[in-house]
Coordinates of C-alpha atoms and ligand atoms in Angstrom, one line a residue:
X1 CA 53.3 30.5 82.1
X2 CA 52.0 27.2 81.5
X3 CA 50.3 27.7 78.3
X4 CA 51.4 27.1 74.5
X5 CA 50.5 30.4 72.6
X6 CA 51.1 31.1 69.0
X7 CA 50.2 33.7 66.5
X8 CA 51.1 33.9 62.5
X9 CA 51.9 36.7 60.2
X10 CA 52.3 37.4 56.7
X11 CA 50.3 37.9 53.2
X12 CA 49.9 35.2 50.6
X13 CA 51.9 37.0 48.0
X14 CA 54.1 39.1 50.5
X15 CA 57.5 38.3 51.2
X16 CA 56.7 35.3 53.1
X17 CA 54.8 34.2 56.7
X18 CA 55.9 34.1 60.7
X19 CA 55.1 32.0 63.5
X20 CA 55.9 32.7 66.7
X21 CA 55.4 29.6 69.3
X22 CA 55.6 30.6 72.9
X23 CA 55.6 28.3 75.8
X24 CA 57.4 25.6 75.3
X25 CA 59.3 23.7 77.7
X26 CA 62.8 23.5 77.2
X27 CA 64.4 19.9 76.3
X28 CA 62.4 19.0 73.3
X29 CA 64.0 18.3 70.2
X30 CA 62.9 20.2 67.7
X31 CA 64.3 20.1 63.6
X32 CA 63.9 22.1 60.7
X33 CA 63.5 18.9 58.7
X34 CA 60.9 17.6 60.8
X35 CA 58.7 20.7 60.6
X36 CA 59.4 20.6 56.7
X37 CA 57.8 17.1 56.8
X38 CA 54.6 18.6 57.8
X39 CA 55.1 21.5 55.5
X40 CA 55.2 18.9 52.5
X41 CA 52.1 16.9 53.6
X42 CA 50.0 20.2 53.5
X43 CA 50.9 21.1 50.1
X44 CA 50.4 17.8 48.7
X45 CA 46.5 16.4 47.9
X46 CA 45.1 15.8 44.5
X47 CA 43.0 19.0 43.2
X48 CA 45.4 21.7 44.5
X49 CA 46.5 24.5 42.2
X50 CA 49.6 25.7 40.6
X51 CA 50.6 27.7 43.7
X52 CA 51.8 24.5 45.3
X53 CA 54.1 23.8 42.4
X54 CA 56.0 27.0 43.0
X55 CA 56.2 26.6 46.4
X56 CA 58.6 24.1 48.0
X57 CA 57.7 25.4 52.1
X58 CA 60.4 25.5 54.5
X59 CA 60.5 26.8 58.0
X60 CA 63.8 28.2 59.0
X61 CA 64.2 28.0 62.9
X62 CA 64.9 31.6 63.6
X63 CA 64.8 31.5 67.5
X64 CA 64.1 29.2 70.8
X65 CA 66.2 26.5 69.5
X66 CA 69.8 25.5 69.8
X67 CA 71.5 22.3 68.9
X68 CA 68.8 20.7 68.0
X69 CA 66.4 21.3 71.7
X70 CA 64.1 24.0 72.8
X71 CA 65.5 26.0 75.0
X72 CA 62.3 27.4 76.6
X73 CA 62.2 30.9 74.8
X74 CA 60.0 31.6 72.1
X75 CA 60.1 29.6 68.9
X76 CA 60.7 32.2 65.8
X77 CA 59.6 30.6 62.3
X78 CA 60.0 32.0 59.1
X79 CA 58.9 31.0 55.9
X80 CA 59.5 32.6 52.4
X81 CA 57.3 33.2 49.7
X82 CA 58.7 32.0 46.5
X83 CA 56.1 33.3 44.5
X84 CA 56.8 36.8 45.9
X85 CA 59.7 37.0 43.2
X86 CA 57.4 36.2 40.3
X87 CA 55.2 38.4 38.1
X88 CA 55.5 41.6 39.6
X89 CA 54.3 40.6 43.0
X90 CA 57.4 42.4 44.8
X91 CA 55.9 45.8 43.5
X92 CA 52.5 45.3 43.8
X93 CA 53.1 43.4 47.8
X94 CA 55.6 46.1 48.4
X95 CA 55.9 47.1 51.8
X96 CA 57.5 50.4 50.5
X97 CA 55.4 53.5 48.2
X98 CA 55.6 52.4 45.0
X99 CA 55.8 54.9 41.7
X100 CA 53.8 52.7 39.3
X101 CA 49.8 52.4 39.4
X102 CA 48.9 49.1 40.5
X103 CA 45.5 47.5 39.2
X104 CA 43.0 47.5 42.2
X105 CA 41.1 43.9 42.5
X106 CA 37.5 45.3 42.6
X107 CA 35.5 42.7 41.6
X108 CA 33.8 41.0 45.1
X109 CA 34.1 37.0 45.2
X110 CA 31.0 35.9 47.1
X111 CA 31.9 33.3 50.3
X112 CA 35.5 35.4 50.7
X113 CA 36.6 37.8 53.0
X114 CA 36.2 40.4 50.2
X115 CA 33.2 42.2 50.7
X116 CA 33.0 42.5 54.4
X117 CA 37.1 43.4 54.6
X118 CA 37.0 46.1 52.6
X119 CA 34.0 47.4 54.2
X120 CA 35.6 46.6 57.6
X121 CA 38.9 47.6 57.1
X122 CA 38.2 50.9 54.7
X123 CA 40.0 49.9 51.0
X124 CA 39.1 50.4 47.5
X125 CA 40.9 47.5 46.9
X126 CA 40.1 43.7 47.5
X127 CA 44.3 43.0 47.4
X128 CA 45.0 43.6 51.1
X129 CA 42.2 41.5 52.4
X130 CA 42.4 38.7 50.0
X131 CA 46.0 38.4 50.6
X132 CA 45.6 37.7 54.6
X133 CA 42.5 35.7 54.4
X134 CA 44.1 33.2 51.7
X135 CA 44.9 29.8 53.2
X136 CA 48.3 30.5 52.5
X137 CA 48.5 31.2 56.2
X138 CA 47.6 27.7 57.0
X139 CA 51.5 26.8 56.2
X140 CA 52.5 28.9 59.1
X141 CA 50.2 27.2 60.8
X142 CA 51.7 23.7 60.2
X143 CA 55.2 24.9 61.1
X144 CA 53.7 26.0 64.5
X145 CA 51.4 22.6 64.7
X146 CA 55.1 20.9 64.0
X147 CA 56.4 22.3 67.4
X148 CA 53.1 21.5 69.5
X149 CA 53.3 18.0 67.8
X150 CA 57.1 17.3 69.1
X151 CA 56.2 18.5 72.5
X152 CA 53.1 16.3 72.3
X153 CA 55.6 13.1 71.1
X154 CA 57.4 13.3 74.6
X155 CA 54.3 12.4 76.4
X156 CA 53.2 9.4 74.0
X157 CA 50.5 11.7 71.9
X158 CA 50.6 11.4 68.5
X159 CA 47.7 12.7 65.5
X160 CA 47.0 11.6 62.2
X161 CA 44.5 12.5 59.5
X162 CA 42.3 10.9 56.6
X163 CA 39.6 12.0 54.2
X164 CA 36.0 11.0 54.8
X165 CA 34.2 12.6 52.1
X166 CA 35.2 14.6 48.7
X167 CA 32.3 16.1 46.9
X168 CA 29.8 13.5 48.0
X169 CA 32.1 10.6 47.8
X170 CA 32.5 9.2 51.1
X171 CA 34.9 6.4 52.4
X172 CA 33.4 3.1 54.0
X173 CA 34.4 3.1 57.5
X174 CA 33.6 0.2 59.9
X175 CA 32.6 2.4 62.9
X176 CA 35.4 5.4 63.6
X177 CA 38.8 5.8 63.9
X178 CA 42.0 5.5 61.9
X179 CA 42.4 2.5 59.6
X180 CA 45.3 2.2 57.1
X181 CA 48.1 4.8 58.0
X182 CA 50.6 3.8 55.7
X183 CA 48.5 3.7 53.0
X184 CA 46.5 7.0 54.2
X185 CA 50.1 8.3 53.7
X186 CA 50.5 7.5 50.1
X187 CA 47.5 8.2 49.0
X188 CA 47.0 11.5 46.9
X189 CA 44.0 12.2 48.5
X190 CA 44.6 11.0 52.3
X191 CA 42.3 7.4 51.8
X192 CA 43.6 4.2 52.6
X193 CA 40.2 2.5 50.5
X194 CA 41.7 2.4 46.9
X195 CA 38.0 2.1 45.6
X196 CA 37.3 5.2 47.3
X197 CA 40.6 6.9 46.1
X198 CA 39.9 6.7 42.4
X199 CA 36.1 7.4 43.0
X200 CA 37.5 10.8 44.7
X201 CA 40.0 11.6 42.1
X202 CA 37.2 10.8 39.3
X203 CA 35.1 13.5 41.2
X204 CA 38.1 16.1 41.1
X205 CA 38.2 15.4 37.5
X206 CA 34.9 16.0 36.9
X207 CA 34.5 19.2 38.6
X208 CA 38.0 20.5 37.1
X209 CA 36.5 20.0 33.3
X210 CA 33.2 21.5 34.8
X211 CA 34.9 24.6 35.9
X212 CA 33.4 23.9 39.2
X213 CA 34.9 23.1 42.7
X214 CA 33.9 20.9 45.9
X215 CA 34.1 20.5 49.2
X216 CA 34.4 17.5 52.1
X217 CA 34.9 16.1 55.0
X218 CA 38.3 15.1 56.8
X219 CA 39.0 13.4 60.1
X220 CA 41.9 14.0 62.6
X221 CA 42.5 11.5 65.2
X222 CA 45.0 12.2 68.5
X223 CA 45.9 8.7 70.2
X224 CA 47.6 8.5 73.8
X225 CA 45.8 10.8 75.1
X226 CA 45.8 10.9 79.1
X227 CA 42.6 11.6 81.0
X228 CA 41.8 15.1 82.4
X229 CA 42.9 17.8 79.4
X230 CA 40.5 20.6 79.6
X231 CA 37.8 20.9 82.6
X232 CA 34.1 20.9 83.0
X233 CA 34.3 24.0 85.5
X234 CA 34.3 26.7 82.9
X235 CA 33.2 27.1 79.8
X236 CA 36.2 28.2 78.2
X237 CA 38.1 25.5 79.4
X238 CA 36.1 22.8 78.1
X239 CA 38.4 21.1 75.6
X240 CA 35.5 20.1 73.2
X241 CA 34.8 23.9 72.6
X242 CA 38.8 24.7 72.3
X243 CA 38.9 22.2 69.8
X244 CA 35.9 23.5 67.8
X245 CA 37.0 26.8 67.8
X246 CA 40.4 25.9 66.4
X247 CA 39.1 23.7 63.5
X248 CA 36.0 26.5 62.9
X249 CA 39.3 28.6 62.2
X250 CA 40.6 26.9 59.5
X251 CA 39.6 28.1 56.3
X252 CA 36.6 27.2 54.4
X253 CA 35.7 24.6 57.9
X254 CA 32.0 25.2 58.1
X255 CA 31.0 22.7 60.7
X256 CA 33.0 20.7 63.6
X257 CA 31.7 17.0 64.5
X258 CA 33.3 15.6 67.8
X259 CA 33.2 11.5 67.9
X260 CA 30.0 10.5 66.6
X261 CA 28.1 13.9 67.4
X262 CA 25.6 14.0 64.6
X263 CA 24.9 10.5 64.4
X264 CA 24.3 10.7 68.1
X265 CA 21.8 13.4 67.4
X266 CA 19.2 10.8 65.8
X267 CA 19.9 7.6 68.2
X268 CA 18.3 7.1 71.5
X269 CA 20.2 7.7 74.6
X270 CA 20.5 3.9 75.1
X271 CA 22.4 3.2 72.1
X272 CA 24.3 6.6 72.2
X273 CA 26.5 5.5 75.1
X274 CA 30.4 4.4 75.5
X275 CA 30.0 1.6 77.7
X276 CA 32.8 1.7 81.1
X277 CA 34.2 -1.7 81.2
X278 CA 34.9 -3.2 84.5
X279 CA 38.7 -2.6 85.6
X280 CA 39.5 -6.3 86.0
X281 CA 41.4 -7.2 83.1
X282 CA 45.2 -6.8 82.7
X283 CA 45.2 -6.0 79.5
X284 CA 42.6 -3.6 79.4
X285 CA 43.8 0.4 79.8
X286 CA 42.1 2.5 82.9
X287 CA 38.5 3.0 82.1
X288 CA 38.6 1.6 79.1
X289 CA 35.1 1.7 76.9
X290 CA 33.3 -0.6 74.5
X291 CA 33.0 2.0 72.2
X292 CA 34.4 5.8 71.5
X293 CA 31.5 7.7 70.3
X294 CA 32.3 10.3 72.4
X295 CA 35.3 11.0 70.2
X296 CA 37.2 11.2 73.5
X297 CA 35.6 13.9 75.2
X298 CA 33.5 13.8 77.7
X299 CA 32.0 17.2 79.8
X300 CA 34.9 19.3 78.6
X301 CA 37.5 16.8 79.2
X302 CA 39.7 13.9 77.9
X303 CA 38.3 10.7 78.9
X304 CA 41.4 8.8 77.9
X305 CA 40.1 7.3 74.6
X306 CA 41.1 8.9 71.2
X307 CA 40.0 11.9 70.3
X308 CA 38.5 12.1 67.1
X309 CA 37.4 15.4 65.8
X310 CA 35.7 15.9 61.8
X311 CA 35.9 19.1 59.9
X312 CA 33.3 19.8 57.2
X313 CA 35.2 21.9 54.3
X314 CA 32.9 23.7 52.1
X315 CA 33.7 24.1 48.1
X316 CA 36.4 26.3 47.1
X317 CA 34.8 29.8 46.8
X318 CA 36.5 30.7 43.7
X319 CA 34.8 29.3 41.3
X320 CA 36.5 28.8 37.7
X321 CA 33.3 29.1 35.7
X322 CA 33.1 32.8 36.7
X323 CA 29.7 33.5 39.2
X324 CA 27.8 36.5 38.9
X325 CA 29.3 39.3 41.4
X326 CA 29.4 43.4 41.9
X327 CA 32.4 45.8 41.6
X328 CA 33.3 47.3 44.6
X329 CA 33.5 50.7 43.2
X330 CA 30.0 51.3 41.5
X331 CA 28.2 48.1 43.2
X332 CA 27.7 47.1 39.6
X333 CA 26.7 43.9 37.9
X334 CA 30.4 42.5 37.2
X335 CA 31.5 39.1 36.4
X336 CA 33.8 37.3 39.6
X337 CA 37.3 37.6 39.2
X338 CA 39.5 34.3 39.3
X339 CA 42.7 33.9 40.2
X340 CA 44.4 30.6 40.4
X341 CA 42.7 28.2 42.8
X342 CA 42.4 24.8 44.1
X343 CA 39.4 22.8 43.4
X344 CA 39.5 20.5 46.1
X345 CA 41.4 20.8 49.4
X346 CA 40.1 18.2 51.8
X347 CA 43.4 16.2 52.3
X348 CA 45.4 19.7 53.1
X349 CA 43.1 20.5 55.3
X350 CA 43.2 17.3 57.0
X351 CA 46.7 17.9 57.6
X352 CA 45.9 21.4 58.7
X353 CA 43.4 19.9 61.1
X354 CA 46.4 17.7 63.0
X355 CA 48.1 21.0 63.2
X356 CA 45.4 22.7 65.0
X357 CA 44.7 19.6 67.4
X358 CA 48.0 19.8 67.9
X359 CA 47.9 23.3 69.3
X360 CA 45.2 22.7 71.3
X361 CA 46.4 19.8 73.0
X362 CA 49.7 21.0 73.5
X363 CA 48.1 24.0 75.8
X364 CA 45.8 21.9 77.6
X365 CA 48.8 19.1 78.4
X366 CA 51.2 21.9 79.8
X367 CA 48.0 23.7 82.0
X368 CA 47.9 20.3 83.2
X369 CA 51.4 18.8 83.7
X370 CA 53.4 22.2 83.1
X371 CA 56.8 22.5 83.9
X372 CA 59.8 24.2 82.2
X373 CA 61.9 22.1 81.4
X374 CA 60.3 18.4 79.3
X375 CA 62.0 16.3 82.3
X376 CA 59.7 18.1 84.7
X377 CA 56.7 17.5 82.6
X378 CA 57.0 13.9 82.3
X379 CA 57.2 13.8 85.9
X380 CA 54.5 15.4 86.7
X381 CA 52.3 13.6 84.0
X382 CA 54.1 9.7 85.3
X383 CA 52.8 11.4 88.8
X384 CA 49.0 11.9 87.5
X385 CA 48.6 8.5 85.4
X386 CA 49.7 7.0 89.0
X387 CA 46.8 8.3 90.1
X388 CA 44.4 7.3 87.5
X389 CA 42.4 4.0 88.6
X390 CA 39.8 2.9 91.0
X391 CA 39.6 5.2 94.3
X392 CA 39.9 2.2 96.8
X393 CA 42.5 2.4 99.1
X394 CA 42.7 6.3 98.1
X395 CA 42.5 8.9 101.0
X396 CA 39.7 11.3 100.5
X397 CA 39.2 14.0 102.5
Ligands
LIG1 C1 44.5 24.6 51.7 C2 42.9 25.2 51.6 C3 43.3 25.8 50.4 C4 42.4 26.9 49.9 N1 42.3 27.5 48.8 C5 41.8 28.1 48.3 C6 41.7 28.3 46.9 O1 42.7 28.3 46.2 N2 40.6 29.2 46.4 C7 39.6 30.0 47.1 O2 38.9 30.6 46.8 N3 39.6 29.5 48.5 C8 40.4 28.3 49.0 N4 40.3 27.8 50.1 C9 39.4 29.0 51.2 C10 39.4 30.0 51.5 O3 40.7 30.4 52.1 C11 38.4 30.8 52.5 O4 36.8 29.8 52.0 C12 37.8 32.1 52.7 O5 39.3 32.6 53.0 C13 36.8 32.4 53.6 O6 36.8 32.0 54.4 P1 35.4 31.0 55.3 O7 35.5 30.0 54.1 O8 36.2 30.5 56.7 O9 34.7 31.8 55.5 C14 41.5 27.2 50.8 C15 41.2 26.8 52.0 C16 42.1 25.5 52.8 C17 41.8 25.1 53.9

């Protein structure tokens, strides 16, 4: 089956997290160090809470890799939650029944799974709901995404992210696309513009002093994209739709934009197109465009341009200044419960976005070029690429 599938398991303060990645061809270099690098990037970012100082995430490869190469079987990944060993979590999150009384969490936080989750799953304690809905789970996604990234690397696809906005402070960008990647990677807020970086840090400090939280916007760019990932023929094969679902599934993402999707809505049609350049210059890629307002996707298919996706993050819902709430047991007025929390997570969300885009693209690339060994995939990939171009001389029935 030429499909890249994955699932995660694990609670925030449980024993650990798991990911299973299925469908990866054999022969792809996979290392724990490369996975750890992405996990480290997810943990970074100015505005994160104390939890990131407790955890130093490293995934252990449990299966699917031998002597540094994938063997075609499912890849199992395990991450230990270090915090589980601290301050009573072993008891509070014990899989076994425990003798002592555990104090339930009963104050409902708006903006979280607390209310709907307890009603849906029949709990009188928010703990079992908040533990799984926590963004701690995204560490497992990033580990699985690093596996997808290793596969994409074999066919020349690379992914990057940058922060566009935190709490209303925006990065001045000339058009779309990535700026200086080295500067982004060394920036605590993942921007290359130093003035914007300082303004964002000041904004986060200000929110922290006010006992408040912030949201913002991140951008993920995938480069080296071939033609024809996804398809126009059926709604659930459209690549833009698949990417939007993957991004919307990231905790706190409330809107997704592909390319100039939002700006294009208010432009006249004559200014919203990416003009196709003539096929007559050797230095141009096949079917090069003047611009990339479509963000590399037309009619649910990749068009050979960079894929550009933005995720819009709401402000973190656990607001330290304590918002009015109600209690789960009686529905009475209460003050919202505060558990150690992040102030702003936009830079980390960019890294999670890279993982999500990598997994959607890995799935679409396997669909199009699938094979059981990477050499077979590359051969299919090269064959297809050799057919891309003007159709003169091509026999059509
Ligand atoms: C990297 C990351 C870290 C997060 N950390 C927190 C946090 O510390 N506190 C919090 O209330 N929400 C945090 N969130 C957001 C919540 O997980 C999310 O808002 C909640 O699960 C409800 O889901 P929804 O916002 O997608 O509807 C974080 C999100 C991300 C992407």
